[in-house]
mmCIF file of C-alpha atoms in Angstrom:
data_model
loop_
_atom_site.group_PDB
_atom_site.id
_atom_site.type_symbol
_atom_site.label_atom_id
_atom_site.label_comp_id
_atom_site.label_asym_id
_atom_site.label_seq_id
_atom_site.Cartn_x
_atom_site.Cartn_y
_atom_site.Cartn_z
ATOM 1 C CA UNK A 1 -72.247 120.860 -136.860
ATOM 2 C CA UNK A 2 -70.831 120.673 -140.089
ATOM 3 C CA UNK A 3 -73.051 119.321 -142.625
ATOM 4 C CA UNK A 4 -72.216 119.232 -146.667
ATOM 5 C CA UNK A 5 -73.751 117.101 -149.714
ATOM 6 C CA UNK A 6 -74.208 117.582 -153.824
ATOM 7 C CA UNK A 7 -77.469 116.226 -154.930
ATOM 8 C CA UNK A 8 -78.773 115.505 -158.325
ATOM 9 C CA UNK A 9 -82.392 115.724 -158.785
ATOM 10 C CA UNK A 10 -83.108 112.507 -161.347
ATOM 11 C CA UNK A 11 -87.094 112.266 -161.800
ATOM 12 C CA UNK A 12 -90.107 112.473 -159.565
ATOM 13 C CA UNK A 13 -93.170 114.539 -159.064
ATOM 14 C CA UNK A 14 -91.239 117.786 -159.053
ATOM 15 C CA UNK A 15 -90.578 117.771 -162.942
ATOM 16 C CA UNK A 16 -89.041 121.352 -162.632
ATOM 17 C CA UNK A 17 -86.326 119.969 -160.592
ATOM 18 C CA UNK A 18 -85.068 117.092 -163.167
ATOM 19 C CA UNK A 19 -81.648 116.954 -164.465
ATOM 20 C CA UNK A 20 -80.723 119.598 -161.999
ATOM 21 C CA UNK A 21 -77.879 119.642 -159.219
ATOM 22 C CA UNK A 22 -77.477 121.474 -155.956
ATOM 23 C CA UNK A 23 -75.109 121.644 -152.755
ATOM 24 C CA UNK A 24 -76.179 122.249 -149.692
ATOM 25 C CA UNK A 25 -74.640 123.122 -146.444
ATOM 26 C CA UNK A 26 -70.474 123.587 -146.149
ATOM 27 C CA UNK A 27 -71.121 121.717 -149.825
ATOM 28 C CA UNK A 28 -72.303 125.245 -150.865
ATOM 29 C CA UNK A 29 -70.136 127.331 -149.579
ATOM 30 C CA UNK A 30 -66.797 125.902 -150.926
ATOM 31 C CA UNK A 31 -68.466 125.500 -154.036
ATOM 32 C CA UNK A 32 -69.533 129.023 -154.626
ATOM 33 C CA UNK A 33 -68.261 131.164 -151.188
ATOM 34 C CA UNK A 34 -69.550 134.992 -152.488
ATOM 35 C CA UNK A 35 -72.827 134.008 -153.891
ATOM 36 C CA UNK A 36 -74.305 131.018 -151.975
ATOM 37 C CA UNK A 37 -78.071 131.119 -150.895
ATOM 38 C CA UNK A 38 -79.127 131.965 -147.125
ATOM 39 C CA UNK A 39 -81.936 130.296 -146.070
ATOM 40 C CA UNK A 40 -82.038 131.375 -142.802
ATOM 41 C CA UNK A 41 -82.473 135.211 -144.363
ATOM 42 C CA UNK A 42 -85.845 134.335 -146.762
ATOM 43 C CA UNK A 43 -88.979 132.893 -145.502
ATOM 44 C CA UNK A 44 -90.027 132.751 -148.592
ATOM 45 C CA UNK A 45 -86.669 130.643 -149.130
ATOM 46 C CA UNK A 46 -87.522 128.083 -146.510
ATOM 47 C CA UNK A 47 -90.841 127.500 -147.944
ATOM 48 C CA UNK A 48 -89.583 127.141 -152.058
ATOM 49 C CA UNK A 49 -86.575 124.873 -151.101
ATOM 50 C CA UNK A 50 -87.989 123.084 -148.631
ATOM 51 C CA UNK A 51 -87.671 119.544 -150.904
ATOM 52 C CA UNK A 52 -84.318 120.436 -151.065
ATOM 53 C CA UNK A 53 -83.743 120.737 -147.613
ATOM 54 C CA UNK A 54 -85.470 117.376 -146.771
ATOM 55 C CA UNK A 55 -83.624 115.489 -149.858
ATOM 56 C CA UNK A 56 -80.110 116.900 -148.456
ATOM 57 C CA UNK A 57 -81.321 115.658 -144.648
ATOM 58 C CA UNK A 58 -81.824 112.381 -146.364
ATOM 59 C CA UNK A 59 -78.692 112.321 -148.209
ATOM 60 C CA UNK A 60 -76.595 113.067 -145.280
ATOM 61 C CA UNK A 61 -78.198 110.798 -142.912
ATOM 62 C CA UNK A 62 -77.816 108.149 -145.740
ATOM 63 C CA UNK A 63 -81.377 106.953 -145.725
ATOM 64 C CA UNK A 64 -82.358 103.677 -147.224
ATOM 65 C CA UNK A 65 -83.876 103.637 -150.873
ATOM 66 C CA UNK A 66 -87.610 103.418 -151.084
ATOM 67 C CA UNK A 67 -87.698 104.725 -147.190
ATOM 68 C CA UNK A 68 -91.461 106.108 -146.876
ATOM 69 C CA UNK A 69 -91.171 110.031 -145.089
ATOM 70 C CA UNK A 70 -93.396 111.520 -142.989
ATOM 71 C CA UNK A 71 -93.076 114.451 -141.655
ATOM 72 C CA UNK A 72 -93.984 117.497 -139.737
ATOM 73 C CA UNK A 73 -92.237 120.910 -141.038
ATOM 74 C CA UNK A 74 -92.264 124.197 -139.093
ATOM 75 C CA UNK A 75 -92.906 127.914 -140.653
ATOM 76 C CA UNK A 76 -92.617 131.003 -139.192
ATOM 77 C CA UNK A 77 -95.886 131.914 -140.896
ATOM 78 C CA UNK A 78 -97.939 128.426 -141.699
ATOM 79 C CA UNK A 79 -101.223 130.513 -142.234
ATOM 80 C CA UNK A 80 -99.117 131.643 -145.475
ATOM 81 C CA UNK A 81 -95.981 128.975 -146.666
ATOM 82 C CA UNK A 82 -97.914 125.707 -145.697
ATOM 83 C CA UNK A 83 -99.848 124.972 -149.156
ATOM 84 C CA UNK A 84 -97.031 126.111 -150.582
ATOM 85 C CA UNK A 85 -94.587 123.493 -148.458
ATOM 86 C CA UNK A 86 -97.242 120.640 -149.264
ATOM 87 C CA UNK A 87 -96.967 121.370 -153.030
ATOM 88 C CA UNK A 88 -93.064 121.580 -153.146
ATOM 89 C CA UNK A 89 -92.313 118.657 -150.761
ATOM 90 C CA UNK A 90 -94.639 115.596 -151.623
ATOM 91 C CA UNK A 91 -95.012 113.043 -154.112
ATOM 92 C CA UNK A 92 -91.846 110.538 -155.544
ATOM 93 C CA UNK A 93 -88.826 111.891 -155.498
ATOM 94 C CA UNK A 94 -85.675 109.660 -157.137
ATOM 95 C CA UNK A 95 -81.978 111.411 -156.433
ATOM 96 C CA UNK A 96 -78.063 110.775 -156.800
ATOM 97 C CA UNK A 97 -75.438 110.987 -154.115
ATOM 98 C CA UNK A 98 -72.480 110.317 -153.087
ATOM 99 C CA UNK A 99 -72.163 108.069 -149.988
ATOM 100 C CA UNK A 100 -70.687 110.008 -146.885
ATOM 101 C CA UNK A 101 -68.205 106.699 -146.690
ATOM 102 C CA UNK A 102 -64.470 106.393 -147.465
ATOM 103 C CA UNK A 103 -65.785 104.844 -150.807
ATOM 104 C CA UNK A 104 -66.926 108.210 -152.359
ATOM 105 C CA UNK A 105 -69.368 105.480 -154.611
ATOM 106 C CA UNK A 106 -72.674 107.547 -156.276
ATOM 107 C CA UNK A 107 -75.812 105.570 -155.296
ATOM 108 C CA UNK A 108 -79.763 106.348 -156.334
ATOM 109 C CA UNK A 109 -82.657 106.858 -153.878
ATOM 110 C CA UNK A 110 -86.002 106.833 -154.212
ATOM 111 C CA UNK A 111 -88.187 109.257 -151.368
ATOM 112 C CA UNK A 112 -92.167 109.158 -151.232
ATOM 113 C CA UNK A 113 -92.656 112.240 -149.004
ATOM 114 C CA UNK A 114 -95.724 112.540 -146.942
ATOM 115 C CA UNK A 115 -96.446 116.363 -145.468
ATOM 116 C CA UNK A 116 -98.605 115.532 -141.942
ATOM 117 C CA UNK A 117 -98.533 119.148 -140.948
ATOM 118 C CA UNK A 118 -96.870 122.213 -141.158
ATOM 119 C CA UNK A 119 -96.207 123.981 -137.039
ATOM 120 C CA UNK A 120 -95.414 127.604 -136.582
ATOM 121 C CA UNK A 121 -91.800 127.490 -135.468
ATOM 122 C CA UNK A 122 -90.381 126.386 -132.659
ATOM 123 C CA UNK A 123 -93.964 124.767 -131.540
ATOM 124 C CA UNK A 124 -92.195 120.930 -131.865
ATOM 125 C CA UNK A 125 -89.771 122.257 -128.991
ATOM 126 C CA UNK A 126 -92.690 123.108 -127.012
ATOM 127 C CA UNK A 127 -94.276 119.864 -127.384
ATOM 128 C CA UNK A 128 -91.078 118.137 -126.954
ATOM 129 C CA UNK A 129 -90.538 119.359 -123.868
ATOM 130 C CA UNK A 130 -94.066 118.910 -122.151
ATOM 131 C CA UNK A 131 -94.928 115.925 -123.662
ATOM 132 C CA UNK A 132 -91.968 113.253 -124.605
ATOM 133 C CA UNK A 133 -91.120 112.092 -121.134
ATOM 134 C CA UNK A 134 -87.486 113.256 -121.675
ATOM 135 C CA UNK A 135 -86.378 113.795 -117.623
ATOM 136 C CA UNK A 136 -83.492 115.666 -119.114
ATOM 137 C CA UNK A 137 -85.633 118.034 -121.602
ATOM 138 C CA UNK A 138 -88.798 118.037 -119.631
ATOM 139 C CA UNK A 139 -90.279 120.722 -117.482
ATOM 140 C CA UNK A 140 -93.538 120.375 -115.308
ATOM 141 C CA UNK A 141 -96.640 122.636 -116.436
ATOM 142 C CA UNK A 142 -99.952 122.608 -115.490
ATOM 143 C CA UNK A 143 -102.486 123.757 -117.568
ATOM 144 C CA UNK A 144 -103.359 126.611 -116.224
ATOM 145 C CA UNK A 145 -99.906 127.520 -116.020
ATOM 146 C CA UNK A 146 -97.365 129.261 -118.559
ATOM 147 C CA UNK A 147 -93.628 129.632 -119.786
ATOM 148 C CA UNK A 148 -92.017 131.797 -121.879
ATOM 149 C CA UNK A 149 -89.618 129.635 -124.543
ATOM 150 C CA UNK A 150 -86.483 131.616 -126.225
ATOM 151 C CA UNK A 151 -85.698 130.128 -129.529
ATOM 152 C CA UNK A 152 -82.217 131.489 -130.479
ATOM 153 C CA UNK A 153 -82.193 130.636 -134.304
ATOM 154 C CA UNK A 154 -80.275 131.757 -137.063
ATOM 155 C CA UNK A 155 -81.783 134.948 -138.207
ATOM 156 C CA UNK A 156 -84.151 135.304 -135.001
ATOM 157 C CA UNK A 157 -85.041 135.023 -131.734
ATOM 158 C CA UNK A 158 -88.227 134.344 -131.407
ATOM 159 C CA UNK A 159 -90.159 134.982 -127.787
ATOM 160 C CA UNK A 160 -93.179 132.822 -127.290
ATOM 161 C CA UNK A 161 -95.702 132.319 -124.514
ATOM 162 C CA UNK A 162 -97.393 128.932 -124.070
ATOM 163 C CA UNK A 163 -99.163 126.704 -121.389
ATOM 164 C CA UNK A 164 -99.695 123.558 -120.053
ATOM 165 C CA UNK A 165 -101.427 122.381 -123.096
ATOM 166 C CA UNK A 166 -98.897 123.113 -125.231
ATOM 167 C CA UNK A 167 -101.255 126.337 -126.482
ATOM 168 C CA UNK A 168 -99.237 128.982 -128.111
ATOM 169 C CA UNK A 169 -100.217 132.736 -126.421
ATOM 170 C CA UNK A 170 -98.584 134.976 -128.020
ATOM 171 C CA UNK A 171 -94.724 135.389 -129.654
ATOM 172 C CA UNK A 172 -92.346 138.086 -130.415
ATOM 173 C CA UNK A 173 -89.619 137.607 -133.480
ATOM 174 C CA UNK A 174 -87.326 139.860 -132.677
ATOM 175 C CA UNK A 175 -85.291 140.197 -135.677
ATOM 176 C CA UNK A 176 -80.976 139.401 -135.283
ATOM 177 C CA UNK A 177 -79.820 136.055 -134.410
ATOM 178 C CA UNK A 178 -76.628 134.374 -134.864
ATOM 179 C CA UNK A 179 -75.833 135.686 -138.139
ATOM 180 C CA UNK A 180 -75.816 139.150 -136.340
ATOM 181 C CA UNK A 181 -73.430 138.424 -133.738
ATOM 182 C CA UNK A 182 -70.939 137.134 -136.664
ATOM 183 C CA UNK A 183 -71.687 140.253 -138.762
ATOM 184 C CA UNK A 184 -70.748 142.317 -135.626
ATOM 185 C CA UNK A 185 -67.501 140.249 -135.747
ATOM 186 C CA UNK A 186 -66.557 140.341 -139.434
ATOM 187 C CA UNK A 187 -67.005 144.384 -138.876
ATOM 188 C CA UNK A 188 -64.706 143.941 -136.173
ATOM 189 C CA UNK A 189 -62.257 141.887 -137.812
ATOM 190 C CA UNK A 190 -62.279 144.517 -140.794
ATOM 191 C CA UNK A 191 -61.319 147.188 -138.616
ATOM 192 C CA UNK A 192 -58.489 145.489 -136.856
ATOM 193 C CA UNK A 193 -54.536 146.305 -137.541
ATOM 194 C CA UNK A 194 -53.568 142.676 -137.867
ATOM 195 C CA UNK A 195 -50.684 141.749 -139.973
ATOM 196 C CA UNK A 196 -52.901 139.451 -141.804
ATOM 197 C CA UNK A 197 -55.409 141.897 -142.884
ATOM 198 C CA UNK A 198 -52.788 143.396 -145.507
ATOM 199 C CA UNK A 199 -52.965 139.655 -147.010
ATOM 200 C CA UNK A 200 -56.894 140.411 -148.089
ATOM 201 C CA UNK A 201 -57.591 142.709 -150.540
ATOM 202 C CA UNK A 202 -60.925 143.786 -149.526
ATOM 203 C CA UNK A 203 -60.354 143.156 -145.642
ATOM 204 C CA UNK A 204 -63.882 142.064 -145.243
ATOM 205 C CA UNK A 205 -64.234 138.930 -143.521
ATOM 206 C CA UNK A 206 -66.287 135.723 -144.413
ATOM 207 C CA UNK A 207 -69.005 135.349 -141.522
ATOM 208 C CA UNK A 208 -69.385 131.450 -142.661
ATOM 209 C CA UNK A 209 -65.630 131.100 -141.682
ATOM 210 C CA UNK A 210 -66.519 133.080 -138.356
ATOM 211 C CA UNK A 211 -69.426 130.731 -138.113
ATOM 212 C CA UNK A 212 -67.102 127.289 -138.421
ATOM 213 C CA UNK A 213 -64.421 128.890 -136.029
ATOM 214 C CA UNK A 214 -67.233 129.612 -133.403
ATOM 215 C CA UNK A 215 -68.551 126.080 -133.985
ATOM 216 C CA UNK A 216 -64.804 124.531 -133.355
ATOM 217 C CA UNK A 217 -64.472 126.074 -130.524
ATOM 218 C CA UNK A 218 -65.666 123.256 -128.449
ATOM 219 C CA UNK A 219 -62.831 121.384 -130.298
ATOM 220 C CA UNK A 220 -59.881 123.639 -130.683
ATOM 221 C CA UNK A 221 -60.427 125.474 -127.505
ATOM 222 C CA UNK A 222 -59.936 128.565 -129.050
ATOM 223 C CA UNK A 223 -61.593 130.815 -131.979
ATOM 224 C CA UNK A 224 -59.552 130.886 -135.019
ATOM 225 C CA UNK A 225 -60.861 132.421 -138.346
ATOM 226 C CA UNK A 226 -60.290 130.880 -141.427
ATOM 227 C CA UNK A 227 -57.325 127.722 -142.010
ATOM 228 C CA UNK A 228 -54.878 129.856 -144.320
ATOM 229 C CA UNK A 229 -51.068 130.314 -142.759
ATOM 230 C CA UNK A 230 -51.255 133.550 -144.570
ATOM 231 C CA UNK A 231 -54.559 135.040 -143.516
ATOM 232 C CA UNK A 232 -55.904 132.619 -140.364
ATOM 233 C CA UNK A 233 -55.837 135.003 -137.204
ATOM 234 C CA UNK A 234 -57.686 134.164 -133.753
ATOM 235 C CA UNK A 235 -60.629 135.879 -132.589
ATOM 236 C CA UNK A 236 -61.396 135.163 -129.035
ATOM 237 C CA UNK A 237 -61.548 139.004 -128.029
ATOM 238 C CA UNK A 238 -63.998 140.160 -130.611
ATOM 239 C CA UNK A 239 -66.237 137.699 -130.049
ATOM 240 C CA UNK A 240 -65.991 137.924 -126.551
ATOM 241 C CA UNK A 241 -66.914 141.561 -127.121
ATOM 242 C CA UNK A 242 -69.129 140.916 -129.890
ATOM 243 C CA UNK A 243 -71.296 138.160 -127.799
ATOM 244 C CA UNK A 244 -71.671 140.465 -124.924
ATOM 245 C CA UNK A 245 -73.067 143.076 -126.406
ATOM 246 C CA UNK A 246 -75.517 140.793 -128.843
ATOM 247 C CA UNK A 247 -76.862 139.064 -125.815
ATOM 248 C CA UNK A 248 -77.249 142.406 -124.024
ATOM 249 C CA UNK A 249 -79.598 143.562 -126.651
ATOM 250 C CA UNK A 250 -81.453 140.170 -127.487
ATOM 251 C CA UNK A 251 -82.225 140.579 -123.548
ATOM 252 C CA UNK A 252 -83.381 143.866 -123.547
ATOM 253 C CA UNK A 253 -85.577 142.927 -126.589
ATOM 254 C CA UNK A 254 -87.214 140.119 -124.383
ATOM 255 C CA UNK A 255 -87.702 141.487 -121.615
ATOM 256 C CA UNK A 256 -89.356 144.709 -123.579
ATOM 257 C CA UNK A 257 -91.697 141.886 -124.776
ATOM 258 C CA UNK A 258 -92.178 139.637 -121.651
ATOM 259 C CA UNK A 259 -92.302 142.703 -119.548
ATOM 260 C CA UNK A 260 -94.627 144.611 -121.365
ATOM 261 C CA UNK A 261 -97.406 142.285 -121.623
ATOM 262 C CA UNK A 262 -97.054 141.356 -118.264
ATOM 263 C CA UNK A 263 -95.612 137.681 -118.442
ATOM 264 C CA UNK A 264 -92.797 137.746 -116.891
ATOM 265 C CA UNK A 265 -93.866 137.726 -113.738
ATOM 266 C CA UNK A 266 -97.031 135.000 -114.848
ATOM 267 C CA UNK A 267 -94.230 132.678 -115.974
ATOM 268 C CA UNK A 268 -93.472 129.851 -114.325
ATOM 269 C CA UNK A 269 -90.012 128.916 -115.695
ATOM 270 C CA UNK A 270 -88.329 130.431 -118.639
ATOM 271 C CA UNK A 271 -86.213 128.022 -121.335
ATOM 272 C CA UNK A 272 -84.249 128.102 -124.074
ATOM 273 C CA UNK A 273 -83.567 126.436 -127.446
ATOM 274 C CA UNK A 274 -82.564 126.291 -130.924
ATOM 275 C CA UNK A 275 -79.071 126.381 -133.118
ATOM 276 C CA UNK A 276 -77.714 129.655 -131.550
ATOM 277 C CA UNK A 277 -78.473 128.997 -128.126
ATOM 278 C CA UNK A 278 -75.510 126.255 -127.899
ATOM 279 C CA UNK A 279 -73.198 129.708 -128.582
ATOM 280 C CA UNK A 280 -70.125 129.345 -126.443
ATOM 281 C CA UNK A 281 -71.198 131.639 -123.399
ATOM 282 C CA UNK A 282 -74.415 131.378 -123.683
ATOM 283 C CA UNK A 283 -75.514 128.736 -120.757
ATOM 284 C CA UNK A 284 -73.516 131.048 -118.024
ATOM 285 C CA UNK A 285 -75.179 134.057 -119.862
ATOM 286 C CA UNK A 286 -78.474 132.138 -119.660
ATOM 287 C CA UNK A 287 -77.858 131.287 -116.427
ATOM 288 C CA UNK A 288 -77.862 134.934 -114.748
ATOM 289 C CA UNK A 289 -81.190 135.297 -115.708
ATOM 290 C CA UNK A 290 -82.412 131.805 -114.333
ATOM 291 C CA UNK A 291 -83.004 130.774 -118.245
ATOM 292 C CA UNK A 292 -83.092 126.768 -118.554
ATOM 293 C CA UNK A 293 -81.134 125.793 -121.528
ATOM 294 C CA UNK A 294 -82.553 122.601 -122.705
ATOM 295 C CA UNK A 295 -79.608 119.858 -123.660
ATOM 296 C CA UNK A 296 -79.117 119.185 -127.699
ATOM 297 C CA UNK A 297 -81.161 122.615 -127.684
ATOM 298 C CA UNK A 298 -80.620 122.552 -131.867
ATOM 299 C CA UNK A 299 -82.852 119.004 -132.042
ATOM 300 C CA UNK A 300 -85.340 119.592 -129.707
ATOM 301 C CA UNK A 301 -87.242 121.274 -132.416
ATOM 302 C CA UNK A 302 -86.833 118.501 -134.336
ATOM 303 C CA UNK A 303 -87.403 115.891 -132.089
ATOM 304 C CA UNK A 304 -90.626 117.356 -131.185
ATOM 305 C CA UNK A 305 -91.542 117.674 -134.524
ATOM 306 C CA UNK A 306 -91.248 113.816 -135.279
ATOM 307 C CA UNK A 307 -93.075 113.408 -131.862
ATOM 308 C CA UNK A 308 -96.193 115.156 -133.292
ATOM 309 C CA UNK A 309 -95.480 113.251 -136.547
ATOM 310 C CA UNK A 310 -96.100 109.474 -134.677
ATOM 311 C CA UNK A 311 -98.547 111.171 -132.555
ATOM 312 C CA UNK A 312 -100.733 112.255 -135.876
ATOM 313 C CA UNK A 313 -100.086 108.840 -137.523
ATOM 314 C CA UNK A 314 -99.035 105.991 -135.277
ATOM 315 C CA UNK A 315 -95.681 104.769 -135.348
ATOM 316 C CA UNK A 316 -95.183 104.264 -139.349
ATOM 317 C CA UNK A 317 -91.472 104.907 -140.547
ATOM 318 C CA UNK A 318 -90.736 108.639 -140.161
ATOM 319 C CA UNK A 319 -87.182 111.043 -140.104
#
């Protein structure tokens, strides 16, 4: 999904951020393609922009002026980013946009943003799917018993073991998500002898172009990279290729983990989640292992996440 804003940062309780301007997502990318900032690569990143993040969310979804927010963030290390996400993230915030309409017209917003808690990541897709009543998302647990959950992210995929209760056992990051298996393609790409390669002068390939043809895929039917009639080329066998052998290793990495500790063969159902694990492929690849894919895997985080939110606080206005 394709998601792109410019904010402007007018007043509010982050005084360091007044005056200032930012875009975020595909926003970013057009505006400044060689030297744009990747979250997904710095925890430390996540946990200073966070504010950002949440303001851009609120942007795009076009949220109502003076809209209360409460919400529940995740971390892949709360013991160490959550004061630091609490600071950063609440008080007043007042910002510009532009509406995502055919009018274009700049409007002002005013946030107050509430921090309920901060989760260690991926935790709102386990309570998500124990405890919101989805039929589709759900999966039965007793307490006693315990599932492994794969959250294929961005820059990870992170292992974990919980139980009935929603308890978190232990967890594996295992470093290399996504943005691997489009690295492996770019490198691909850059050693191909395709006409169009003499119309680059480096011949190295943009991975957020390999990204957005591997997320049109579902549209086009095929993977192209890049719009250009000079330089656009398809890319169906590399990432064929590519996908095979990324998967191959992310299982071998699991397994090493699950195997090891002597859970996979405690676990009563294995499933899967997060941004990457919608990856063209990946449910049949899933599949040969007996690996649930959750549906809308890239919300269920989220969704869990606002779950615990009106869980922790009743059912005041949240995002």
């Amino acid at each position: 999904m394709q998601v792109k804003c410019g904010i402007a940062y007018v007043e509010g309780s982050r005084q360091d951020l007044a005056d200032s301007q930012y875009y975020w997502g595909t926003a970013a990318i057009n505006k400044d393609p060689k030297n744009y900032l990747k979250l997904h690569e710095d925890t430390k990143a996540k946990a200073v922009y966070a504010l950002e993040s949440i303001l851009a969310d609120l942007a795009v979804l076009d949220i109502p002026d003076n809209t209360e927010v409460i919400v529940t963030t995740s971390s892949h290390n709360p013991e160490k980013w959550a004061q630091d996400i609490r600071r950063n993230i609440s008080g007043a915030h007042t910002i510009e946009h532009l509406r995502a309409d055919a009018s274009r017209s700049r409007v002002q917003k005013t946030y107050k943003i509430t921090l309920n808690d901060v989760k260690p990541e991926g935790y709102g897709s386990i309570a998500y799917c124990l405890f919101a009543g989805d039929e589709k998302a759900s999966i039965e647990l007793d307490e006693s018993e315990i599932a492994i959950g794969l959250d294929f992210g961005t820059s990870t995929v992170i292992a974990t073991v919980f139980d009935g209760t929603g308890s978190i056992i232990e967890r594996s990051v295992i470093e290399g998500g996504s943005g691997q298996l489009y690295q492996n393609i770019a490198d691909e790409l850059d050693k191909s002898n395709l006409a169009s390669n003499r119309m680059m002068r480096d011949t190295q390939h943009d991975i957020s172009l390999i990204r957005k043809g591997v997320e049109n895929f579902q549209d086009r039917g095929k993977f192209i990279y890049g719009v250009s009639a000079l330089a656009s080329k398809p890319f169906e066998e590399e990432y064929q290729q590519c996908f095979s052998q990324w998967f191959d290793l992310k299982i071998e990495q699991i397994a090493n983990f699950a195997s090891g500790q002597g859970y996979t063969d405690r676990a009563k159902c294995f499933v899967a989640w997060g941004g990457a694990a919608q990856l063209p492929g990946m449910a049949e690849a899933l599949a040969e292992f007996n690996v649930l894919l959750l549906p809308n895997p890239q919300f269920i985080n989220a969704n869990g996440l606002k779950l615990l939110t009106q869980v922790s606080v009743g059912e005041a206005t949240n995002v």
